[in-house]
Structure formats: structure tokens, C-alpha cells
Amino acid sequence: MRYQLFPHTADLGVLIYGASVAELFSHAAFAVFDLMTELRLVAPKREMTIQAEGLSWEDLLVNYLREILYLYQGRGFLACDFSRVTLEETMVTAQFRGEMFDSRRHRMFREIKAVTYHQLAVGLSPSGWEARVLFDV
């Protein structure tokens, strides 16, 4: 399982899982686009690269998710391939494949406005890496 939702009164709560930190970040990107649109309708036609920096895993994840949200909100890009994530101590670089939003083929389920620090957690569990994230919708 890449992610699951958890109940929250005002925001969208997401638990994200990964066997490694890189896989956790890859699954976080998948979750964002999977929650916004029907991924099977997105074709891997173009590649986009993002970078984010942070002083902790939590800070790095929030900044990374902000860059991912900007791909759609600022550039109109929908990603569908999330397999190329590289992590350094305080930086993440990710290359995503996807295509530009086309209202004739893509339907948006919900708008994710922002990622928050509220109740944010990233850490190692007995089953791998986990993150708890709240999105403003």
C-alpha cells in the first residue's frame, strides 16, 4: 500500500508508506496526483524535474510536496510516473513523467490547495518509513 487516508475535520489527512525514504517520497508524489485525478488517463509524454531542500525529513517533505503542487497549480502538469527520486542529506531531486492537463481527457477529483506542517510526522516504523501529512483542500 502506497498511502491511505485518515479522517480529519477540515483537511485531507494522508498516511504515506515506503520501504526506504526515497520510496516514501515517491509514494507521496503518487498520492498527491492520485487524489487529484484519475492517473490511468495521464500519459508519460513529458518529463519535469523538481528539487527541494529542508533541514529535517519533515521540512524536506513539506518543501517537496509544495514543489509537486506547483507542477499542477502553476504549470498545469499532471505526473503519472514517480520512479526517479534521489535523496541527499538535505535535498531531494525528482524527475516525473506526465503531461499537461487537458480538460477534454482529465477530470479533477479535488483540488489540493496546500500542504501543512500541522500534525506532520516522518519516521521509521517497524514496517518501513511512514509520513503523516495534512493537505488543505
Short mmCIF file of C-alpha atoms in Angstrom, two decimals:
data_model
loop_
_atom_site.label_atom_id
_atom_site.label_comp_id
_atom_site.label_asym_id
_atom_site.label_seq_id
_atom_site.Cartn_x
_atom_site.Cartn_y
_atom_site.Cartn_z
CA MET A 1 0.00 0.00 0.00
CA ARG A 2 1.45 3.39 -1.00
CA TYR A 3 -0.87 5.56 1.08
CA GLN A 4 -4.18 5.70 2.90
CA LEU A 5 -6.45 8.47 4.07
CA PHE A 6 -7.22 9.17 7.69
CA PRO A 7 -10.15 11.21 8.98
CA HIS A 8 -9.65 14.88 9.77
CA THR A 9 -12.33 17.50 10.33
CA ALA A 10 -11.20 20.23 7.93
CA ASP A 11 -8.27 18.94 5.90
CA LEU A 12 -7.29 15.86 3.93
CA GLY A 13 -5.20 13.50 6.08
CA VAL A 14 -2.83 11.11 4.33
CA LEU A 15 -0.58 8.37 5.72
CA ILE A 16 2.21 7.55 3.27
CA TYR A 17 4.39 4.43 3.34
CA GLY A 18 7.70 3.36 1.82
CA ALA A 19 10.37 0.71 2.31
CA SER A 20 13.00 3.47 2.02
CA VAL A 21 12.97 7.24 2.32
CA ALA A 22 13.22 7.57 -1.47
CA GLU A 23 10.22 5.26 -1.90
CA LEU A 24 8.30 7.25 0.74
CA PHE A 25 8.89 10.45 -1.25
CA SER A 26 7.93 8.70 -4.49
CA HIS A 27 4.71 7.45 -2.90
CA ALA A 28 3.99 10.95 -1.55
CA ALA A 29 4.07 12.33 -5.11
CA PHE A 30 1.87 9.47 -6.29
CA ALA A 31 -0.64 10.21 -3.51
CA VAL A 32 -0.95 13.89 -4.47
CA PHE A 33 -1.74 13.21 -8.12
CA ASP A 34 -3.82 10.09 -7.37
CA LEU A 35 -6.01 12.13 -5.01
CA MET A 36 -6.44 14.90 -7.59
CA THR A 37 -7.09 12.99 -10.83
CA GLU A 38 -7.51 9.60 -12.48
CA LEU A 39 -3.89 8.61 -13.07
CA ARG A 40 -4.63 5.91 -15.65
CA LEU A 41 -5.68 8.71 -18.04
CA VAL A 42 -2.38 10.58 -17.70
CA ALA A 43 0.23 9.68 -20.32
CA PRO A 44 4.01 9.87 -19.68
CA LYS A 45 4.69 12.29 -22.57
CA ARG A 46 6.99 14.85 -20.90
CA GLU A 47 9.47 14.95 -18.07
CA MET A 48 9.67 17.54 -15.30
CA THR A 49 12.36 17.82 -12.64
CA ILE A 50 11.91 19.37 -9.21
CA GLN A 51 14.27 20.00 -6.33
CA ALA A 52 13.55 20.86 -2.73
CA GLU A 53 15.66 21.45 0.34
CA GLY A 54 14.94 21.03 4.02
CA LEU A 55 16.67 20.85 7.39
CA SER A 56 14.78 17.76 8.58
CA TRP A 57 12.78 14.94 6.96
CA GLU A 58 9.58 16.82 7.80
CA ASP A 59 10.82 20.10 6.34
CA LEU A 60 12.15 18.34 3.26
CA LEU A 61 8.84 16.52 2.69
CA VAL A 62 6.77 19.71 3.01
CA ASN A 63 9.01 21.63 0.61
CA TYR A 64 8.99 18.69 -1.83
CA LEU A 65 5.18 18.46 -1.71
CA ARG A 66 4.92 22.21 -2.28
CA GLU A 67 7.01 21.84 -5.43
CA ILE A 68 4.79 18.95 -6.56
CA LEU A 69 1.64 21.02 -6.02
CA TYR A 70 3.21 23.83 -8.06
CA LEU A 71 3.65 21.43 -11.00
CA TYR A 72 -0.13 21.30 -11.34
CA GLN A 73 -1.21 24.65 -9.87
CA GLY A 74 1.44 26.80 -11.53
CA ARG A 75 2.33 24.85 -14.65
CA GLY A 76 -0.72 22.66 -15.37
CA PHE A 77 1.36 19.46 -15.31
CA LEU A 78 -0.06 16.10 -14.21
CA ALA A 79 2.52 13.47 -13.31
CA CYS A 80 1.99 9.71 -13.63
CA ASP A 81 5.49 8.19 -13.28
CA PHE A 82 7.17 8.80 -9.91
CA SER A 83 10.03 6.30 -10.01
CA ARG A 84 13.05 8.63 -10.12
CA VAL A 85 13.63 10.20 -6.70
CA THR A 86 17.14 10.94 -5.41
CA LEU A 87 17.76 11.98 -1.81
CA GLU A 88 20.79 13.64 -0.30
CA GLU A 89 21.07 14.74 3.31
CA THR A 90 19.11 17.98 2.92
CA MET A 91 17.89 17.83 -0.70
CA VAL A 92 15.54 15.79 -2.83
CA THR A 93 15.55 15.73 -6.62
CA ALA A 94 12.72 14.05 -8.50
CA GLN A 95 12.03 13.52 -12.17
CA PHE A 96 8.40 12.93 -13.04
CA ARG A 97 6.86 11.90 -16.33
CA GLY A 98 3.37 13.00 -17.30
CA GLU A 99 1.57 15.53 -19.46
CA MET A 100 -0.14 18.88 -19.41
CA PHE A 101 -3.71 18.99 -18.08
CA ASP A 102 -6.31 18.62 -20.84
CA SER A 103 -9.90 19.24 -19.71
CA ARG A 104 -11.18 17.01 -22.53
CA ARG A 105 -9.39 13.97 -21.11
CA HIS A 106 -8.59 14.68 -17.47
CA ARG A 107 -11.10 15.06 -14.67
CA MET A 108 -10.02 16.60 -11.39
CA PHE A 109 -11.48 14.88 -8.31
CA ARG A 110 -10.43 17.53 -5.80
CA GLU A 111 -8.16 20.50 -5.51
CA ILE A 112 -5.32 20.26 -3.03
CA LYS A 113 -4.50 23.85 -2.15
CA ALA A 114 -1.50 23.41 0.15
CA VAL A 115 0.49 21.10 2.37
CA THR A 116 0.62 22.00 6.07
CA TYR A 117 3.00 21.41 8.97
CA HIS A 118 0.04 20.64 11.24
CA GLN A 119 0.45 17.13 12.76
CA LEU A 120 3.25 16.42 10.26
CA ALA A 121 5.41 13.40 11.07
CA VAL A 122 8.07 11.45 9.16
CA GLY A 123 9.88 8.48 10.64
CA LEU A 124 10.96 4.89 10.58
CA SER A 125 8.45 2.30 11.81
CA PRO A 126 8.79 -1.48 12.22
CA SER A 127 7.39 -1.92 8.67
CA GLY A 128 9.42 0.84 6.94
CA TRP A 129 9.17 4.60 6.54
CA GLU A 130 5.90 6.43 7.23
CA ALA A 131 4.73 10.00 6.90
CA ARG A 132 1.60 11.71 8.21
CA VAL A 133 0.57 14.74 6.17
CA LEU A 134 -2.40 17.11 6.20
CA PHE A 135 -3.38 18.88 2.99
CA ASP A 136 -5.54 21.97 2.82
CA VAL A 137 -8.36 21.25 0.36
#
